[in-house]
């Protein structure tokens, strides 16, 4: 059954910033009205009433948590934090005004709280620290973040995760920093434990990411169109998220299963009950309960009133993207069903633009609001869920996707340049060139006069009021100056009306010109040849200390259990792993001053193989990840074809290749498969010999994979293996049998991939490189495969017709047939 409104809780007079639902009958809420409320379910009903109102502060209360009952507090404690920088603990068994405990130490707003089952409190603050409190006394302070700590999560009684405005997540064991997770492109706002897997994080970058505690990104969830503030986990393992786009989203098996639109601008907080009900706290000061149990749904009158309230909302056009009334269909467009839950559609109803959302459970379009300020030209550009006046494409290498450089005319160009370089791991020595590029391409732009909403907690914008928010002056004919090559081309995706003529892009490697402007004028010069391309894509990034910690932690658990003690590492294996980790820590840390470390050899690889063959699959992911890094940095350790063959077989066993591929894959298997594919990609480096039996084993195994079961990340990895293999075979050609297997896999990818252009792009390169090598050696493609390729290539042009890089490469491959 779908989730529907169950209860509406009204008592707060300002934004509800936090909710917590420790039992099926208790809800805690905290508000900017300076109160926290404990709500109790009325007997045998879905309604809740305020039982205790906590007034521990005269300022905003921004966080709330719950401590289970104790002899001194039979109903438990509410823990609150807010702008007064104090963590207050109040018994829910009494109604006294003063808190039972006040925890002092933070110097700024307390914005995050969590509590362990044992009663340990973790708090996060704008003072850039998190603090751990045991027995209502400070146990230790966690320092290391560069900006506010907006999210805290107690993993267990000793380990804590913290998320920060510095875009990082840190794992602590007591007061010691264990590892730092990087990946989010903006402030981290929420954290939640995912049982038997790791944890989930959400961010102002509009993304939700699911990680292992070892630091591996398992998958990302995209769907929110603005900041994501809060996460919670359902008893079934599904993820619930709430954010700035007025929605609560329910995610199951990596997909959005339902969207609950709210009649409020911000869904600040979400929580889940043991019975699976969902609680939300919003900017309209209301706490709401949603349930999938039909007997707890609100009455039909209440449900209709709620739907009418949602439908009456006015949505700023910035929230739904650029629109042009004349391009929209009328009400007849609603006769076409949506493709998945949460799909939105805008229609023209007279002079009004209405927004509808697809309700898959009821097989109907639900009106969710009316768009205001629908003008369609001169709009801001959306990039990663935020608005910018400009989003420039910056080419740093031909054949590699352009990097995005977002910029607002209200910000310091040096700030934008520094952010761009840091986000793309580029040297800061380029900062002056990037600043010059920004200033050149935004010359003459005047600032608009519209005032922006500034979130009092983040300092970030939410949406603009009606009116043209674009720069008021056309920047005019400006020339793009590539900050790395000095070459020229105009490639701005500017929000301002663009009448500037496009100039030619000068390829920094060939000196050839390629059309790259924004207008629809056809190219005036041929694109430079990209094939052959020998640029191996190796998966090198790694958090080796975290990997090491997790590996030895798993080994310790196996050793401590009588039933698994025989699987633990032997002394010589422990020593081998320690040596391998020591070397990899050195080579992956540019600040390392250690020298004279032994490079891993065949004996170290043999130890890894022994563990891959012996440990249970669910415990193998740190060892498979170690294999990936050894393959990347120590290719010489795989000294013989026989060792490579044994290593490949161990990888396949770890990935459970021989087991049925029934979707959805178990999470541990999905992780292992992704890491195994990355390891295989790293095996094909410059200098690798392809005329060996292990290559045939790899191709045979890859052809066994059912493509439809693979995730987007796994499909990209699969294409990367073929790409790296094709780069290697430019100097070490595949034999006839290998070529047949190679093209069988490549053709299957090109035929089945309809969504991810990166996977198609890499596969096209691998096909092009191989055709080039065959042509140079006087070999030809097997007739059936050639015909299949001839039939597939035109469909790729149709599917990815809006991507010039795919079109250009597709044309080159066609020319090689």
Short mmCIF file of N, CA, C and O in Angstrom, two decimals, residues 111-199:
data_model
loop_
_atom_site.label_atom_id
_atom_site.label_comp_id
_atom_site.label_asym_id
_atom_site.label_seq_id
_atom_site.Cartn_x
_atom_site.Cartn_y
_atom_site.Cartn_z
N UNK A 111 23.28 22.08 16.46
CA UNK A 111 22.36 21.79 15.36
C UNK A 111 22.16 20.31 15.10
O UNK A 111 21.39 19.94 14.22
N UNK A 112 22.84 19.43 15.85
CA UNK A 112 22.71 17.99 15.61
C UNK A 112 22.88 17.22 16.91
O UNK A 112 23.74 17.56 17.73
N UNK A 113 22.05 16.19 17.08
CA UNK A 113 22.13 15.35 18.27
C UNK A 113 21.86 13.89 17.90
O UNK A 113 21.09 13.61 16.98
N UNK A 114 22.49 12.98 18.63
CA UNK A 114 22.16 11.56 18.53
C UNK A 114 22.47 10.93 19.88
O UNK A 114 23.27 11.47 20.67
N UNK A 115 21.84 9.79 20.15
CA UNK A 115 22.00 9.10 21.42
C UNK A 115 22.17 7.61 21.15
O UNK A 115 21.47 7.03 20.31
N UNK A 116 23.11 6.97 21.85
CA UNK A 116 23.30 5.52 21.72
C UNK A 116 22.30 4.79 22.62
O UNK A 116 21.72 5.39 23.53
N UNK A 117 22.09 3.50 22.38
CA UNK A 117 21.20 2.73 23.27
C UNK A 117 21.64 2.79 24.73
O UNK A 117 20.82 2.68 25.64
N UNK A 118 22.94 2.97 24.97
CA UNK A 118 23.45 3.06 26.33
C UNK A 118 23.34 4.43 26.96
O UNK A 118 23.75 4.62 28.12
N UNK A 119 22.81 5.40 26.22
CA UNK A 119 22.60 6.73 26.79
C UNK A 119 23.71 7.73 26.52
O UNK A 119 23.65 8.87 27.01
N UNK A 120 24.72 7.34 25.74
CA UNK A 120 25.76 8.30 25.37
C UNK A 120 25.19 9.32 24.38
O UNK A 120 24.51 8.94 23.42
N UNK A 121 25.46 10.59 24.62
CA UNK A 121 24.94 11.67 23.78
C UNK A 121 26.06 12.18 22.87
O UNK A 121 27.20 12.37 23.32
N UNK A 122 25.74 12.41 21.62
CA UNK A 122 26.67 13.02 20.67
C UNK A 122 26.03 14.30 20.16
O UNK A 122 24.86 14.31 19.76
N UNK A 123 26.78 15.40 20.18
CA UNK A 123 26.24 16.69 19.73
C UNK A 123 27.16 17.30 18.69
O UNK A 123 28.38 17.13 18.72
N UNK A 124 26.57 18.02 17.73
CA UNK A 124 27.33 18.72 16.70
C UNK A 124 26.96 20.18 16.69
O UNK A 124 25.80 20.53 16.96
N UNK A 125 27.92 21.05 16.35
CA UNK A 125 27.69 22.48 16.52
C UNK A 125 28.33 23.30 15.42
O UNK A 125 29.23 22.83 14.70
N UNK A 126 27.85 24.55 15.35
CA UNK A 126 28.48 25.51 14.44
C UNK A 126 29.90 25.87 14.86
O UNK A 126 30.62 26.53 14.12
N UNK A 127 30.30 25.48 16.08
CA UNK A 127 31.66 25.81 16.52
C UNK A 127 32.70 24.86 15.92
O UNK A 127 33.84 24.85 16.36
N UNK A 128 32.25 24.05 14.94
CA UNK A 128 33.11 23.15 14.17
C UNK A 128 33.54 21.90 14.94
O UNK A 128 34.44 21.18 14.51
N UNK A 129 32.90 21.65 16.07
CA UNK A 129 33.24 20.46 16.84
C UNK A 129 32.02 19.58 17.05
O UNK A 129 30.88 20.03 16.92
N UNK A 130 32.29 18.33 17.38
CA UNK A 130 31.29 17.43 17.92
C UNK A 130 31.77 17.04 19.31
O UNK A 130 32.98 17.02 19.58
N UNK A 131 30.83 16.75 20.19
CA UNK A 131 31.19 16.37 21.56
C UNK A 131 30.44 15.11 21.96
O UNK A 131 29.28 14.92 21.56
N UNK A 132 31.12 14.27 22.71
CA UNK A 132 30.54 13.03 23.19
C UNK A 132 30.40 13.13 24.70
O UNK A 132 31.37 13.45 25.41
N UNK A 133 29.18 12.88 25.18
CA UNK A 133 28.85 13.03 26.61
C UNK A 133 28.44 11.67 27.17
O UNK A 133 27.55 11.02 26.65
N UNK A 134 29.10 11.25 28.24
CA UNK A 134 28.76 10.00 28.92
C UNK A 134 28.41 10.31 30.38
O UNK A 134 29.15 11.04 31.05
N UNK A 135 27.28 9.77 30.82
CA UNK A 135 26.84 10.08 32.18
C UNK A 135 26.60 11.56 32.38
O UNK A 135 26.80 12.09 33.48
N UNK A 136 26.21 12.25 31.31
CA UNK A 136 25.92 13.69 31.30
C UNK A 136 27.16 14.54 31.60
O UNK A 136 27.05 15.68 32.06
N UNK A 137 28.32 13.97 31.33
CA UNK A 137 29.59 14.70 31.44
C UNK A 137 30.35 14.54 30.14
O UNK A 137 30.22 13.53 29.43
N UNK A 138 31.16 15.55 29.81
CA UNK A 138 31.93 15.51 28.58
C UNK A 138 32.96 14.39 28.63
O UNK A 138 33.79 14.34 29.56
N UNK A 139 32.89 13.49 27.66
CA UNK A 139 33.87 12.40 27.57
C UNK A 139 35.03 12.81 26.67
O UNK A 139 36.19 12.64 27.03
N UNK A 140 34.72 13.34 25.49
CA UNK A 140 35.76 13.87 24.62
C UNK A 140 35.18 14.79 23.56
O UNK A 140 33.98 14.74 23.26
N UNK A 141 36.04 15.60 23.04
CA UNK A 141 35.69 16.57 22.00
C UNK A 141 36.31 16.12 20.68
O UNK A 141 37.47 15.69 20.65
N UNK A 142 35.53 16.19 19.60
CA UNK A 142 36.01 15.74 18.29
C UNK A 142 36.30 16.97 17.44
O UNK A 142 35.38 17.67 17.00
N UNK A 143 37.56 17.24 17.22
CA UNK A 143 38.00 18.39 16.42
C UNK A 143 38.66 17.90 15.15
O UNK A 143 39.45 16.96 15.18
N UNK A 144 38.36 18.55 14.05
CA UNK A 144 38.97 18.16 12.77
C UNK A 144 38.26 18.76 11.58
O UNK A 144 38.86 18.95 10.52
N UNK A 145 36.97 19.06 11.74
CA UNK A 145 36.23 19.67 10.64
C UNK A 145 36.62 21.14 10.51
O UNK A 145 36.92 21.83 11.49
N UNK A 146 36.58 21.64 9.29
CA UNK A 146 36.95 23.02 9.02
C UNK A 146 35.76 23.97 9.12
O UNK A 146 35.95 25.18 9.24
N UNK A 147 34.54 23.42 9.06
CA UNK A 147 33.34 24.24 9.15
C UNK A 147 32.34 23.56 10.09
O UNK A 147 32.64 22.54 10.70
N UNK A 148 31.14 24.12 10.19
CA UNK A 148 30.12 23.64 11.12
C UNK A 148 29.86 22.15 10.98
O UNK A 148 29.85 21.61 9.87
N UNK A 149 29.62 21.50 12.12
CA UNK A 149 29.23 20.09 12.13
C UNK A 149 27.71 20.04 12.17
O UNK A 149 27.09 20.34 13.17
N UNK A 150 27.10 19.68 11.06
CA UNK A 150 25.64 19.71 10.91
C UNK A 150 24.98 18.36 11.11
O UNK A 150 23.76 18.26 11.16
N UNK A 151 25.75 17.28 11.21
CA UNK A 151 25.17 15.95 11.36
C UNK A 151 26.07 15.09 12.23
O UNK A 151 27.29 15.14 12.09
N UNK A 152 25.46 14.35 13.15
CA UNK A 152 26.21 13.39 13.96
C UNK A 152 25.43 12.08 13.99
O UNK A 152 24.20 12.07 13.91
N UNK A 153 26.16 10.99 14.10
CA UNK A 153 25.54 9.67 14.13
C UNK A 153 26.38 8.75 15.00
O UNK A 153 27.57 8.55 14.73
N UNK A 154 25.77 8.20 16.04
CA UNK A 154 26.45 7.23 16.89
C UNK A 154 26.37 5.86 16.23
O UNK A 154 25.29 5.30 16.09
N UNK A 155 27.51 5.34 15.79
CA UNK A 155 27.54 4.02 15.16
C UNK A 155 27.37 2.94 16.22
O UNK A 155 26.63 1.97 16.04
N UNK A 156 28.08 3.10 17.32
CA UNK A 156 27.94 2.23 18.49
C UNK A 156 28.40 3.03 19.70
O UNK A 156 28.49 4.26 19.62
N UNK A 157 28.70 2.37 20.80
CA UNK A 157 29.07 3.10 22.02
C UNK A 157 30.43 3.78 21.91
O UNK A 157 30.76 4.66 22.70
N UNK A 158 31.23 3.41 20.93
CA UNK A 158 32.58 3.98 20.81
C UNK A 158 32.80 4.74 19.51
O UNK A 158 33.62 5.65 19.46
N UNK A 159 32.10 4.38 18.44
CA UNK A 159 32.33 5.00 17.13
C UNK A 159 31.25 6.03 16.80
O UNK A 159 30.06 5.81 17.06
N UNK A 160 31.71 7.13 16.20
CA UNK A 160 30.81 8.23 15.85
C UNK A 160 31.13 8.70 14.43
O UNK A 160 32.30 8.76 14.03
N UNK A 161 30.08 9.03 13.68
CA UNK A 161 30.24 9.68 12.38
C UNK A 161 29.80 11.13 12.50
O UNK A 161 28.80 11.43 13.18
N UNK A 162 30.52 12.03 11.84
CA UNK A 162 30.14 13.45 11.82
C UNK A 162 30.13 13.94 10.38
O UNK A 162 30.98 13.56 9.57
N UNK A 163 29.17 14.79 10.04
CA UNK A 163 29.08 15.40 8.72
C UNK A 163 29.14 16.91 8.86
O UNK A 163 28.59 17.48 9.82
N UNK A 164 29.76 17.56 7.89
CA UNK A 164 30.07 18.97 8.08
C UNK A 164 29.80 19.81 6.83
O UNK A 164 29.68 19.29 5.72
N UNK A 165 29.74 21.12 7.06
CA UNK A 165 29.64 22.07 5.96
C UNK A 165 30.91 22.08 5.12
O UNK A 165 30.91 22.67 4.03
N UNK A 166 31.98 21.45 5.60
CA UNK A 166 33.21 21.36 4.78
C UNK A 166 33.12 20.24 3.75
O UNK A 166 34.09 19.90 3.10
N UNK A 167 31.90 19.62 3.62
CA UNK A 167 31.58 18.61 2.60
C UNK A 167 32.12 17.22 2.92
O UNK A 167 32.00 16.30 2.11
N UNK A 168 32.70 17.04 4.10
CA UNK A 168 33.29 15.75 4.44
C UNK A 168 32.50 15.06 5.55
O UNK A 168 31.76 15.69 6.30
N UNK A 169 32.71 13.76 5.65
CA UNK A 169 32.19 12.94 6.73
C UNK A 169 33.40 12.29 7.40
O UNK A 169 34.31 11.81 6.73
N UNK A 170 33.41 12.29 8.74
CA UNK A 170 34.54 11.72 9.46
C UNK A 170 34.05 10.63 10.41
O UNK A 170 32.99 10.74 11.03
N UNK A 171 34.84 9.55 10.47
CA UNK A 171 34.57 8.45 11.38
C UNK A 171 35.57 8.51 12.53
O UNK A 171 36.78 8.60 12.30
N UNK A 172 35.04 8.47 13.75
CA UNK A 172 35.87 8.58 14.96
C UNK A 172 35.69 7.32 15.80
O UNK A 172 34.59 6.78 15.90
N UNK A 173 36.77 6.88 16.41
CA UNK A 173 36.71 5.84 17.44
C UNK A 173 37.14 6.49 18.74
O UNK A 173 38.31 6.85 18.90
N UNK A 174 36.19 6.69 19.64
CA UNK A 174 36.39 7.52 20.81
C UNK A 174 36.85 8.90 20.34
O UNK A 174 36.17 9.53 19.55
N UNK A 175 38.01 9.37 20.74
CA UNK A 175 38.45 10.71 20.34
C UNK A 175 39.39 10.69 19.14
O UNK A 175 39.87 11.74 18.71
N UNK A 176 39.63 9.50 18.58
CA UNK A 176 40.61 9.39 17.49
C UNK A 176 39.91 9.38 16.13
O UNK A 176 38.93 8.65 15.93
N UNK A 177 40.42 10.16 15.20
CA UNK A 177 39.91 10.19 13.84
C UNK A 177 40.40 8.94 13.10
O UNK A 177 41.60 8.69 13.01
N UNK A 178 39.45 8.16 12.57
CA UNK A 178 39.79 6.93 11.86
C UNK A 178 39.90 7.19 10.36
O UNK A 178 40.84 6.76 9.71
N UNK A 179 38.90 7.87 9.79
CA UNK A 179 38.92 8.09 8.34
C UNK A 179 38.03 9.28 7.99
O UNK A 179 37.17 9.69 8.77
N UNK A 180 38.26 9.80 6.80
CA UNK A 180 37.48 10.92 6.26
C UNK A 180 36.91 10.50 4.91
O UNK A 180 37.64 10.02 4.05
N UNK A 181 35.59 10.66 4.74
CA UNK A 181 34.93 10.29 3.50
C UNK A 181 34.65 11.56 2.71
O UNK A 181 34.04 12.51 3.22
N UNK A 182 35.06 11.56 1.47
CA UNK A 182 34.83 12.70 0.59
C UNK A 182 34.03 12.26 -0.62
O UNK A 182 34.17 11.14 -1.08
N UNK A 183 33.21 13.15 -1.13
CA UNK A 183 32.39 12.82 -2.29
C UNK A 183 31.26 13.80 -2.50
O UNK A 183 30.94 14.16 -3.63
N UNK A 184 30.66 14.26 -1.40
CA UNK A 184 29.61 15.25 -1.54
C UNK A 184 30.20 16.56 -2.05
O UNK A 184 31.33 16.93 -1.71
N UNK A 185 29.40 17.28 -2.83
CA UNK A 185 29.86 18.53 -3.43
C UNK A 185 29.39 19.75 -2.65
O UNK A 185 29.63 20.88 -3.05
N UNK A 186 28.71 19.52 -1.55
CA UNK A 186 28.23 20.64 -0.72
C UNK A 186 28.09 20.12 0.71
O UNK A 186 28.42 18.98 1.01
N UNK A 187 27.56 20.97 1.58
CA UNK A 187 27.46 20.64 2.99
C UNK A 187 26.72 19.33 3.24
O UNK A 187 25.70 19.06 2.62
N UNK A 188 27.24 18.53 4.16
CA UNK A 188 26.59 17.28 4.56
C UNK A 188 25.59 17.62 5.67
O UNK A 188 25.95 18.20 6.69
N UNK A 189 24.32 17.26 5.47
CA UNK A 189 23.26 17.69 6.39
C UNK A 189 22.69 16.58 7.25
O UNK A 189 22.12 16.84 8.31
N UNK A 190 22.76 15.32 6.82
CA UNK A 190 22.15 14.25 7.58
C UNK A 190 22.89 12.94 7.42
O UNK A 190 23.53 12.69 6.39
N UNK A 191 22.79 12.08 8.45
CA UNK A 191 23.43 10.76 8.45
C UNK A 191 22.45 9.76 9.05
O UNK A 191 21.66 10.10 9.94
N UNK A 192 22.51 8.52 8.58
CA UNK A 192 21.65 7.47 9.12
C UNK A 192 22.33 6.12 8.93
O UNK A 192 22.94 5.87 7.89
N UNK A 193 22.24 5.25 9.92
CA UNK A 193 22.80 3.90 9.83
C UNK A 193 21.96 3.03 8.93
O UNK A 193 20.72 3.02 9.05
N UNK A 194 22.60 2.31 8.03
CA UNK A 194 21.92 1.34 7.17
C UNK A 194 22.34 -0.05 7.65
O UNK A 194 23.50 -0.43 7.49
N UNK A 195 21.44 -0.81 8.27
CA UNK A 195 21.82 -2.09 8.88
C UNK A 195 22.52 -3.03 7.89
O UNK A 195 22.15 -3.10 6.72
N UNK A 196 23.54 -3.71 8.39
CA UNK A 196 24.28 -4.73 7.63
C UNK A 196 24.98 -4.18 6.39
O UNK A 196 25.38 -4.94 5.52
N UNK A 197 25.11 -2.87 6.32
CA UNK A 197 25.72 -2.30 5.13
C UNK A 197 26.68 -1.17 5.46
O UNK A 197 27.84 -1.19 5.08
N UNK A 198 26.23 -0.18 6.20
CA UNK A 198 27.07 0.98 6.51
C UNK A 198 26.19 2.14 6.92
O UNK A 198 25.43 2.06 7.89
N UNK A 199 26.26 3.22 6.16
CA UNK A 199 25.47 4.38 6.51
C UNK A 199 25.12 5.18 5.26
O UNK A 199 25.71 4.99 4.20
#
